Coordinates of C-alpha atoms (C1' of nucleotides) in Angstrom, one line a residue:
Chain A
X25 CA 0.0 0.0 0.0
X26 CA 0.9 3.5 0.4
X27 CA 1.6 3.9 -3.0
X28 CA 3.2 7.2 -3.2
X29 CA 5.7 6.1 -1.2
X30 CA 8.6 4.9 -2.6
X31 CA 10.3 2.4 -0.1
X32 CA 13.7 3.0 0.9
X33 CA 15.6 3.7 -1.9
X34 CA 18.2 6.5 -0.8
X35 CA 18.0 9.2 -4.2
X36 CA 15.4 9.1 -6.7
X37 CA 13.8 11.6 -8.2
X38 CA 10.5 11.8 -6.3
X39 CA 10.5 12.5 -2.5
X40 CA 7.6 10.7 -1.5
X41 CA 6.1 13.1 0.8
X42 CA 7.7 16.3 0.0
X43 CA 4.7 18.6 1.4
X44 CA 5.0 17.1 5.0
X45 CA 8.4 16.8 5.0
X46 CA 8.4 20.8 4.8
X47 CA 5.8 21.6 7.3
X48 CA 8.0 19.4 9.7
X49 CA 11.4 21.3 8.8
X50 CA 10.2 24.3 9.1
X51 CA 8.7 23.9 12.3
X52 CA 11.9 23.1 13.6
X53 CA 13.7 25.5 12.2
X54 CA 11.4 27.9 13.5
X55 CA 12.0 26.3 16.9
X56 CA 15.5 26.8 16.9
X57 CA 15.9 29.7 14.6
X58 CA 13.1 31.8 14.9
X59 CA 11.2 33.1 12.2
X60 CA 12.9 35.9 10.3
X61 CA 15.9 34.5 8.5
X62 CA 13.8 31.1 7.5
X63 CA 13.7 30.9 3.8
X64 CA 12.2 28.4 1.2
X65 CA 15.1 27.4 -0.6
X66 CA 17.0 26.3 3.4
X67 CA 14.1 24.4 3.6
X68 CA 14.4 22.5 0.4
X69 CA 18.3 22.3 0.7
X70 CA 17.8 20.3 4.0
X71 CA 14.7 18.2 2.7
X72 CA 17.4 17.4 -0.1
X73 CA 15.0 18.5 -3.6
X74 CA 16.0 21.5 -5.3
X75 CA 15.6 25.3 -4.2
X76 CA 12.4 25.6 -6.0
X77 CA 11.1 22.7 -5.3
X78 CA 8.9 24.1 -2.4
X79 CA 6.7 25.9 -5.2
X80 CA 4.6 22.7 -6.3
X81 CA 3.6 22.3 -2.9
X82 CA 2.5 26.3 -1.7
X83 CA 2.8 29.0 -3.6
X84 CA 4.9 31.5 -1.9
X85 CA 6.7 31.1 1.3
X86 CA 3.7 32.8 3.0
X87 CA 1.7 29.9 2.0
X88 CA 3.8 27.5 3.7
X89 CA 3.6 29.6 7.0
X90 CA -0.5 30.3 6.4
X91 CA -0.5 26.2 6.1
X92 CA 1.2 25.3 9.2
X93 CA -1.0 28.2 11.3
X94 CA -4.0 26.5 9.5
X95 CA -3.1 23.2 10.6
X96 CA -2.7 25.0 14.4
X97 CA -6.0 26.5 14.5
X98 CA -7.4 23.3 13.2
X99 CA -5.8 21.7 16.1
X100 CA -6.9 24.3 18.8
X101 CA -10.1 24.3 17.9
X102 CA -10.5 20.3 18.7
X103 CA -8.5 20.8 21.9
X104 CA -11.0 23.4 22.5
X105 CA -13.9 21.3 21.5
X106 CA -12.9 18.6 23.8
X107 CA -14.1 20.4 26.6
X108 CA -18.0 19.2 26.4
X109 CA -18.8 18.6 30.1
X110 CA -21.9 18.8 30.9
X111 CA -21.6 21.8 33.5
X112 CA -21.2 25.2 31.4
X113 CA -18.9 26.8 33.9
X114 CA -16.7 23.5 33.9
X115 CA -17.1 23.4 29.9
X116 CA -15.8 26.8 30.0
X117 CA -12.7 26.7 32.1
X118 CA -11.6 23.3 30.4
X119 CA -12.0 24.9 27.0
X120 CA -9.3 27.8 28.5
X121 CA -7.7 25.2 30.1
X122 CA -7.0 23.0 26.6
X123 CA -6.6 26.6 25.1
X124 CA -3.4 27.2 27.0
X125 CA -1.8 23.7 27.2
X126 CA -2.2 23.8 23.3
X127 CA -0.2 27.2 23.0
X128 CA 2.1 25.5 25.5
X129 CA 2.6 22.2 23.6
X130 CA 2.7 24.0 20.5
X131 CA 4.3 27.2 20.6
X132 CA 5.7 27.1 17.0
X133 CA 2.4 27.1 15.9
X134 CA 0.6 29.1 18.0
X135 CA 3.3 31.9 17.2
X136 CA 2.2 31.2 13.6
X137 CA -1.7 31.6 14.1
X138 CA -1.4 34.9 16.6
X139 CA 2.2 36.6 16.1
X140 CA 2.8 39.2 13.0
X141 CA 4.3 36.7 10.8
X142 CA 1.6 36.1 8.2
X143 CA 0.3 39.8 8.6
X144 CA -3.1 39.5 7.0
X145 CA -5.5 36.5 6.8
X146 CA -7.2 37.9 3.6
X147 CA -5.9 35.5 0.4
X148 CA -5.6 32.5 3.2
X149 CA -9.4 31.3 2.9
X150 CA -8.3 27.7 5.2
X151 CA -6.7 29.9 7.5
X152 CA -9.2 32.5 7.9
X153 CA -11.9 29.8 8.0
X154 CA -10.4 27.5 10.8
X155 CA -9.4 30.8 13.0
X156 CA -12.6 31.4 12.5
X157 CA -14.1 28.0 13.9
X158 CA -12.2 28.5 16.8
X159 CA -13.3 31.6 17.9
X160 CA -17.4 30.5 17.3
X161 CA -16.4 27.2 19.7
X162 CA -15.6 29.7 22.6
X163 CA -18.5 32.2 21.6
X164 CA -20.9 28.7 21.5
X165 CA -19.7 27.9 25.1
X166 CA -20.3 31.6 26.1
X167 CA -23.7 31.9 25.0
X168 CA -25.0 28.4 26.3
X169 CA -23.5 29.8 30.0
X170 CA -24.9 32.7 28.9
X171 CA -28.2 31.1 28.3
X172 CA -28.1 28.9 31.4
X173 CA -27.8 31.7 33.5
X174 CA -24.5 30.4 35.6
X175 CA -22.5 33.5 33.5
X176 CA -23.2 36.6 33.8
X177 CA -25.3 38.4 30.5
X178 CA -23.6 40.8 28.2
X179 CA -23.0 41.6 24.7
X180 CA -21.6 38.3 23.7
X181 CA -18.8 39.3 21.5
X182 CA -17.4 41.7 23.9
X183 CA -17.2 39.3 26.1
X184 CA -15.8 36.9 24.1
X185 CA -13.2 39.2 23.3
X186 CA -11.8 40.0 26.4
X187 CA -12.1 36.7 27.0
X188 CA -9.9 35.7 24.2
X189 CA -7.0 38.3 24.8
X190 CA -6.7 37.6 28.0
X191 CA -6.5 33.9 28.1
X192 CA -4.5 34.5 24.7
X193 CA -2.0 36.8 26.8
X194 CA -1.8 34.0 29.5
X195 CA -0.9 31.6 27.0
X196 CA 2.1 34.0 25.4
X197 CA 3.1 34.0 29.8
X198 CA 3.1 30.4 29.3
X199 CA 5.3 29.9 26.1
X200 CA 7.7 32.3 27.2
X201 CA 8.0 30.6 30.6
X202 CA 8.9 27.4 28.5
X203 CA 10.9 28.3 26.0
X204 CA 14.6 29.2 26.6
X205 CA 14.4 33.0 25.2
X206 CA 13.9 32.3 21.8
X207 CA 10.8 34.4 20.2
X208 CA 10.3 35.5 23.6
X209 CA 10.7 38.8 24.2
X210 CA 8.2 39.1 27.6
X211 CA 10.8 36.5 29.0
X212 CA 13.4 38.5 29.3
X213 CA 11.5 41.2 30.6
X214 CA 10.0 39.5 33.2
X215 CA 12.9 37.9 34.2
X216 CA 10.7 34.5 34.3
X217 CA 13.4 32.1 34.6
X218 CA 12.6 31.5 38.6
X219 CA 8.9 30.3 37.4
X220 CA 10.2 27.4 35.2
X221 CA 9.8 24.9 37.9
X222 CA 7.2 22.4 36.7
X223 CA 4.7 22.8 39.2
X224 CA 4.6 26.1 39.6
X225 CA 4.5 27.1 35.4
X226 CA 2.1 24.7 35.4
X227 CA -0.6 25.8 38.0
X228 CA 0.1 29.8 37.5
X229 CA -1.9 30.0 34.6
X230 CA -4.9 28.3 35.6
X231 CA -5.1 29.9 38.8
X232 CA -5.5 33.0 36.7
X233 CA -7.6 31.4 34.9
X234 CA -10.1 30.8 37.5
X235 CA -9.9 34.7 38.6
X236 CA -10.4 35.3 35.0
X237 CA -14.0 33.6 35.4
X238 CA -14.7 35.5 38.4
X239 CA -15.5 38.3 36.9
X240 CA -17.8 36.0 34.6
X241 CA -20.1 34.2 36.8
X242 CA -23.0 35.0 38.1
X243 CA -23.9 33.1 41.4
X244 CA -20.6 33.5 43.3
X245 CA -21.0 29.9 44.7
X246 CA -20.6 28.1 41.5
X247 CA -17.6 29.6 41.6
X248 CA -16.2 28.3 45.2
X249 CA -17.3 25.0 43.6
X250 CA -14.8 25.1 40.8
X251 CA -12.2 26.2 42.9
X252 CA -13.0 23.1 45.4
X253 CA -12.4 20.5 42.7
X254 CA -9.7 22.1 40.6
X255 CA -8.3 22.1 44.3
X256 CA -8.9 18.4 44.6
X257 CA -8.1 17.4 41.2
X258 CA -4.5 18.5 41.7
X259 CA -4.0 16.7 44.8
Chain B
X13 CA 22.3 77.0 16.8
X14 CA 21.5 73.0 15.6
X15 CA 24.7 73.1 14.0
X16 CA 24.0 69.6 12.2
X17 CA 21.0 71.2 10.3
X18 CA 22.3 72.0 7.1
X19 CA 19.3 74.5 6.3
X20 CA 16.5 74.4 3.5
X21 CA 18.8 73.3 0.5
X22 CA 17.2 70.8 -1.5
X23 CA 20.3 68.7 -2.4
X24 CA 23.5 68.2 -0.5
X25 CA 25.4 65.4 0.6
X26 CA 24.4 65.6 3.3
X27 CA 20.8 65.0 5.0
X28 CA 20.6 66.7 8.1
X29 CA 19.0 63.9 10.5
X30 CA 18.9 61.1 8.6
X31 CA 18.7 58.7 11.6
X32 CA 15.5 60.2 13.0
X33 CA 14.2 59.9 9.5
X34 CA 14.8 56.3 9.3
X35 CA 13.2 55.8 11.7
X36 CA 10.1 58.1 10.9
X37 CA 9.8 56.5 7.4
X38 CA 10.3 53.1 9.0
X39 CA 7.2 53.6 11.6
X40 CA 5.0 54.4 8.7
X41 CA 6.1 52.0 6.3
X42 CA 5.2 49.6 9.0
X43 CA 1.7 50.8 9.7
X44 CA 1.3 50.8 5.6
X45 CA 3.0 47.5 4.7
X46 CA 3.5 45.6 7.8
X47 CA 7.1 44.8 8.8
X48 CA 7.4 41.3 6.1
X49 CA 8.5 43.3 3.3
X50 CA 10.6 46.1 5.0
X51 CA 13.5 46.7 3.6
X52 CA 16.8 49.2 4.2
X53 CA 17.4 49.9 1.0
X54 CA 13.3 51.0 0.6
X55 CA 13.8 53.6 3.7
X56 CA 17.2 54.7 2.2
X57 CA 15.1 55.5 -1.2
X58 CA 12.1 56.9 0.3
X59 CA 14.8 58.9 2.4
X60 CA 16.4 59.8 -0.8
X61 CA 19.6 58.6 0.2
X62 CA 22.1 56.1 -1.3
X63 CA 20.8 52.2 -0.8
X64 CA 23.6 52.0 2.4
X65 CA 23.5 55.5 3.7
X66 CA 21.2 53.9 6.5
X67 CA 24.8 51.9 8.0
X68 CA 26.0 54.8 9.0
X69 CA 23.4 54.8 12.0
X70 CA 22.6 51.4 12.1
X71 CA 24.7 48.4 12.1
X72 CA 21.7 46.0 10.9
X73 CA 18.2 46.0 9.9
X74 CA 17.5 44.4 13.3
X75 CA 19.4 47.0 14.9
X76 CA 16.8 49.6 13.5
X77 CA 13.9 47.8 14.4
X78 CA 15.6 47.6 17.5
X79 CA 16.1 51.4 18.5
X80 CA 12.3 51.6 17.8
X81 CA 11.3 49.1 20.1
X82 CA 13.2 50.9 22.7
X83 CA 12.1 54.1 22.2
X84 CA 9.1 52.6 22.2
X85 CA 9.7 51.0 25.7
X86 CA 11.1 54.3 27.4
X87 CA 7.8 55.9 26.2
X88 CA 6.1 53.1 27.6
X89 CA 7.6 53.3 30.7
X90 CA 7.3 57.1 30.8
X91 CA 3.2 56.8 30.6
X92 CA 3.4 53.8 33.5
X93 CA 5.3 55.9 35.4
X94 CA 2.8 59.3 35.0
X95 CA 0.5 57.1 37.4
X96 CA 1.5 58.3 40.3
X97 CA -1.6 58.8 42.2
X98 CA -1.0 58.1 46.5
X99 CA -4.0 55.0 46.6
X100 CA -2.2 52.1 45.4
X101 CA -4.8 50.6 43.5
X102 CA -5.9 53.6 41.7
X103 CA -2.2 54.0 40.7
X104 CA -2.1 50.4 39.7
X105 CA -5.1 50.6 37.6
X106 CA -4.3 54.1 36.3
X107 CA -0.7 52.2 35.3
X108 CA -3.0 49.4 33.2
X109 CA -4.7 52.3 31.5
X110 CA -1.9 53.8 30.4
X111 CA -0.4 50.9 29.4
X112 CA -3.3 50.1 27.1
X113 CA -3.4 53.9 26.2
X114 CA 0.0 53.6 25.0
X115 CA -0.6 50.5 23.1
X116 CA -3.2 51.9 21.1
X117 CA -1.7 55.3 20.2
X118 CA 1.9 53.5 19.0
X119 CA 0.4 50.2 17.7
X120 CA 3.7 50.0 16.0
X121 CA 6.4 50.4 18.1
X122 CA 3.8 48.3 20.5
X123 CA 4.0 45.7 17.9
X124 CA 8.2 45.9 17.8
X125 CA 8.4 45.5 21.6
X126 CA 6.3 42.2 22.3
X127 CA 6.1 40.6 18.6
X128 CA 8.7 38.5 17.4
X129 CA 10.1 40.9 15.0
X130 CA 13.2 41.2 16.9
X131 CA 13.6 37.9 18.4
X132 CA 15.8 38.1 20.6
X133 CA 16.7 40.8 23.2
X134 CA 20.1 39.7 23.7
X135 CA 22.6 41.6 22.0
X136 CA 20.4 44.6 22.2
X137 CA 21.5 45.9 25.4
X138 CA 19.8 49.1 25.4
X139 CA 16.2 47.2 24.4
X140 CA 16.7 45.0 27.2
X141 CA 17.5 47.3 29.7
X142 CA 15.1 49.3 28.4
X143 CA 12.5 46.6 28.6
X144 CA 13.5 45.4 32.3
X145 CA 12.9 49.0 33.8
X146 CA 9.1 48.8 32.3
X147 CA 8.5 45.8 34.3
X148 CA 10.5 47.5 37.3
X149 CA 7.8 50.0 37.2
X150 CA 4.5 47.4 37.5
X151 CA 6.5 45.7 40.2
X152 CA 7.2 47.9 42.1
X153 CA 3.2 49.5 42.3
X154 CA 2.8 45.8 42.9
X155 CA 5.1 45.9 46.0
X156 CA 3.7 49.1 46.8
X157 CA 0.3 48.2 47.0
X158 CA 1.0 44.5 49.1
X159 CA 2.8 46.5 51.5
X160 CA 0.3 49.0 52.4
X161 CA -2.3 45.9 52.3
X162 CA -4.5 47.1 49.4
X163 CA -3.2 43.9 47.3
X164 CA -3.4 40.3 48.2
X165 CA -0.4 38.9 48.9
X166 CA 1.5 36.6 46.7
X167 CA 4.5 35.8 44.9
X168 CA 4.8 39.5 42.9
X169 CA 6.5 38.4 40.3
X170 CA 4.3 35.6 39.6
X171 CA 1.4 37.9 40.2
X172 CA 3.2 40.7 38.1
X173 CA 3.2 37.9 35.4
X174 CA 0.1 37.0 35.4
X175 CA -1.0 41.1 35.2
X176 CA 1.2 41.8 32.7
X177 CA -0.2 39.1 30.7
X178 CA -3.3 39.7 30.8
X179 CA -3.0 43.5 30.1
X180 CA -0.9 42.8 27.0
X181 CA -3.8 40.3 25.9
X182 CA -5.9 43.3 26.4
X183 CA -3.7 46.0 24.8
X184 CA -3.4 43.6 21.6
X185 CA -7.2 43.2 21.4
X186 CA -7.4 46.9 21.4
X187 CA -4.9 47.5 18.9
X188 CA -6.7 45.2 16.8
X189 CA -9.9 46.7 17.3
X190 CA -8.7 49.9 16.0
X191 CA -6.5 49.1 13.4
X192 CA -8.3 47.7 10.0
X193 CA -7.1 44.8 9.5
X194 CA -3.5 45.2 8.7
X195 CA -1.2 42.9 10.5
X196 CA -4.1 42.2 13.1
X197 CA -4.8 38.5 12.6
X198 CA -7.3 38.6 16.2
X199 CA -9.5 41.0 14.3
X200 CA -10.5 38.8 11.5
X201 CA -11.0 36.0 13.8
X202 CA -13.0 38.1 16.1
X203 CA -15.0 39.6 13.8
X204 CA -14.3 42.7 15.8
X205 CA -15.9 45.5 13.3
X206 CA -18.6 46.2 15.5
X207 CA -16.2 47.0 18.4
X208 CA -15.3 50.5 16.6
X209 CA -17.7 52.4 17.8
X210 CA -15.6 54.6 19.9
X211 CA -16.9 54.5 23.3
X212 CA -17.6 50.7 22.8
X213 CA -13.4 50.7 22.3
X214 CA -12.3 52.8 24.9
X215 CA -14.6 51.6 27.6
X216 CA -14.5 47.5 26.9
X217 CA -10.8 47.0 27.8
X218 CA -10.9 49.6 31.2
X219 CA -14.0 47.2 32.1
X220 CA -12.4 44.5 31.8
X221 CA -9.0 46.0 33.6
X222 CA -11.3 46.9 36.6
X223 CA -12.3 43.0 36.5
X224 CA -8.6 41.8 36.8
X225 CA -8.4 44.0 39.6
X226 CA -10.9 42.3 41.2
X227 CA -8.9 39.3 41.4
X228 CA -6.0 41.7 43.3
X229 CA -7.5 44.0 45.8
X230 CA -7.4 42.0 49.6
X231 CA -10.9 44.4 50.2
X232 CA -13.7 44.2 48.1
X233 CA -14.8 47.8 49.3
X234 CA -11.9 49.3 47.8
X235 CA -12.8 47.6 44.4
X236 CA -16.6 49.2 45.0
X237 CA -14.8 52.4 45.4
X238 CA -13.0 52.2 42.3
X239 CA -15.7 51.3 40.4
X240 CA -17.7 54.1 41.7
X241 CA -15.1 56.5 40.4
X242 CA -14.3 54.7 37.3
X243 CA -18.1 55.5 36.6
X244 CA -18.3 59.5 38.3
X245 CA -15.5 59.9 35.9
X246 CA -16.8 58.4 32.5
X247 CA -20.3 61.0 33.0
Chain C
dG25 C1' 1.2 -4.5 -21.4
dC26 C1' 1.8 -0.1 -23.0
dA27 C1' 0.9 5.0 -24.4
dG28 C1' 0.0 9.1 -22.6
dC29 C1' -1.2 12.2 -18.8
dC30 C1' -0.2 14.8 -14.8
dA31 C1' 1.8 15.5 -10.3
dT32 C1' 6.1 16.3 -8.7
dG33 C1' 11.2 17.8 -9.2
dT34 C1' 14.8 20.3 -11.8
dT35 C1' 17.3 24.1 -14.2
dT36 C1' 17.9 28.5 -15.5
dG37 C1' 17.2 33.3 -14.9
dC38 C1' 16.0 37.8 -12.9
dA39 C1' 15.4 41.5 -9.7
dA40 C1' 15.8 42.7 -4.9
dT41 C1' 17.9 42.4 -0.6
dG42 C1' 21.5 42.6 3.5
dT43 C1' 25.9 43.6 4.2
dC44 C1' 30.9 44.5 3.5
dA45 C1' 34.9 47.4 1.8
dA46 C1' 36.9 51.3 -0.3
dC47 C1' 36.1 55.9 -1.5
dA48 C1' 34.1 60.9 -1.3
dT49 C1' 32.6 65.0 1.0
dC50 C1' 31.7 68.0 4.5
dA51 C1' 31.6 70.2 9.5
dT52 C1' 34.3 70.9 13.1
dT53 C1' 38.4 71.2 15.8
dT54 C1' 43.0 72.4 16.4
Chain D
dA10 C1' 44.2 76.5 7.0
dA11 C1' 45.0 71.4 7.7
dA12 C1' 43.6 67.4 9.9
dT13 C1' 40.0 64.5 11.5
dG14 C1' 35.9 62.1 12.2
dA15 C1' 31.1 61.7 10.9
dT16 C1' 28.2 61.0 7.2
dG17 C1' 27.0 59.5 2.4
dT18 C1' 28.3 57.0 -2.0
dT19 C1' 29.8 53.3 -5.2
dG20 C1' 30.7 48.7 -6.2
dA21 C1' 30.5 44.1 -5.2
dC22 C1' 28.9 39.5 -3.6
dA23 C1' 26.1 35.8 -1.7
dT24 C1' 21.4 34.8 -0.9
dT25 C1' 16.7 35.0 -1.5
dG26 C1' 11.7 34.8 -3.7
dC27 C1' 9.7 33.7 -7.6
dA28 C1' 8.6 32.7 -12.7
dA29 C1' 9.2 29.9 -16.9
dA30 C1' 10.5 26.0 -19.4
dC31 C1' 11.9 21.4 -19.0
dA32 C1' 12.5 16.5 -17.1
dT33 C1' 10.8 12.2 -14.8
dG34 C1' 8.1 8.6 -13.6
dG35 C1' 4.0 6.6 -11.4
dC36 C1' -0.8 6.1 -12.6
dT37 C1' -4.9 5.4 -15.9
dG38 C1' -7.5 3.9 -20.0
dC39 C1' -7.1 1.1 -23.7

DNA sequence: GCAGCCATGTTTGCAATGTCAACATCATTT
DNA sequence: AAATGATGTTGACATTGCAAACATGGCTGC
């Protein structure tokens, strides 16, 4: 099977899987590199095909980037969507929860999908659709809260908003706290070094997560509840 | 007196100030074009200068981008430090609204500081240090305001994390809100049009600042107070 | 089984860029 | 007035993004 792939002959003239093979270099190279001196034809030179090479598989070297943040938000949005509990509040936090252990488990990407590098969505339709998805999965959970009455009302999308930037600016804390100092400029700045100890970069964020939904909940108990078993669920 | 102005000839060897130029034509290029296709050589044209003029004052395209990020940050830092009111926590929130203040009136230089246009800090001594004595300032209201008991205790820099997070998330959302589209990829996905109604704009984000501080202040009076003059002062 | 099609790679070519080195010109100091 | 250092210029080189035109070889219809 697998008929495009060629077994395991060392040279030949097709690559087998050229297209993935990309992706996968340059997220590394991003990784190590960062993003600004990462060109097409270092990418092809290391996949071994010729400098142009790249161009049967995106069209520009904005392409490939726009295809890797598309394959990100694609991949957000079902960590996002695997918060269904049944509890709205729960659903919530989880869905910010997933949110931020995505950004952390995938910082390459989620530098991709939210940093300056691709500039402008417009002429990336997958992109623009998937980011798109995304956001509607956290408006969905919002207005069924909403709905239930256990969050408070309000216009939904400026909610939703706020929402997003600040569990998005968590998620930059987070990165930053992982990663060395590469592509991280707020690490250096706050001198975050100390906060690299497992336990503590891990816990930070979702305790500020929690006060984040204080200030979204209406009936001030629910809210003691989910501290209670966040509390129990990390003992 | 400005011995280094050479006057209103039109053409001379030499320019007069070409480094602030530079730097001018490089914010605005930005704000045009975004920072993908910047270029020297452009900024040299524009400036009507030969295509390596602009080495004379820089050593590297980085290095420009770099002496507007700091500039950018020693602004910054000059609007945290203009809060100065005695009550720590209307100094602390005061600091968060000029922050965001700042943000949105130099969405450019704001997008040079904290994007990952420059990478990495090291080797830009004065952008670090620059950088590092803007957090000093949200510290050390932080300090201020645990000492006196207004703020809950804590770690502070794991607190001042957290705040500074959550403020930049904020700060970003606005930029986005106000600028069109242009290297704003949050906008598109936010759908955040409606948002430009001015007052919606410039009241969403304070709202939500004055939640965060909710999750700071040890006594829930002093929030009600803040509130309470938040709202004397918007009428 | 084989002739042809089409996706995938290759080569060649061009304009633009970052950066270096050597040179020119001017303002200022001695 | 001559020297000097700051500023701008010219020329050169390697690298890059991208566009044609060309090559290869696995698949499909006969």
């Amino acid at each position: 099977m697998n008929a495009t792939h060629r077994g395991d002959d060392e040279r030949s003239y097709h690559h087998g899987d050229l297209r993935k093979a990309l992706l996968q270099t340059c997220c590394e190279h991003i990784a190590c590199q960062g993003t600004e001196g990462l060109s097409l034809r270092a990418l092809a030179r290391q996949a071994g095909v010729s400098p142009t090479a790249p161009y049967r598989h995106f069209d520009s070297r904005q392409a490939l980037l726009a295809a890797l943040a598309t394959e990100g938000f694609e991949e957000l949005a079902e960590s996002m969507a695997a918060a269904d509990r049944d509890d709205p509040i729960e659903a919530l936090f989880e869905c910010g929860r997933n949110y931020i252990r995505y950004a952390e488990a995938n910082p390459v990407k989620y530098h991709l999908m939210f940093g300056d590098v691709i500039g402008d969505f417009s002429g990336h339709e997958a992109l623009f659709e998937a980011a798109r998805h995304c956001y509607a999965l956290l408006e969905a959970k919002l207005v069924n809260g909403q709905e239930s009455g256990a969050l408070r009302g309000g216009d939904v999308r400026e909610l939703g908003g706020t929402v997003w930037a600040m569990v998005h600016g968590l998620a930059g804390l987070v990165i930053t706290a992982r990663s060395k100092a590469a592509q991280a400029p707020l690490a250096d700045i706050l001198q975050i070094a100390p906060l690299r100890a497992q336990q503590a970069v891990a816990e930070a964020p979702e305790r500020a997560l929690l006060r984040l939904m204080e200030g979204l909940i209406s009936d001030p108990a629910d809210l003691a509840g989910l501290w209670k078993r966040w509390g129990a669920e990390k003992s």
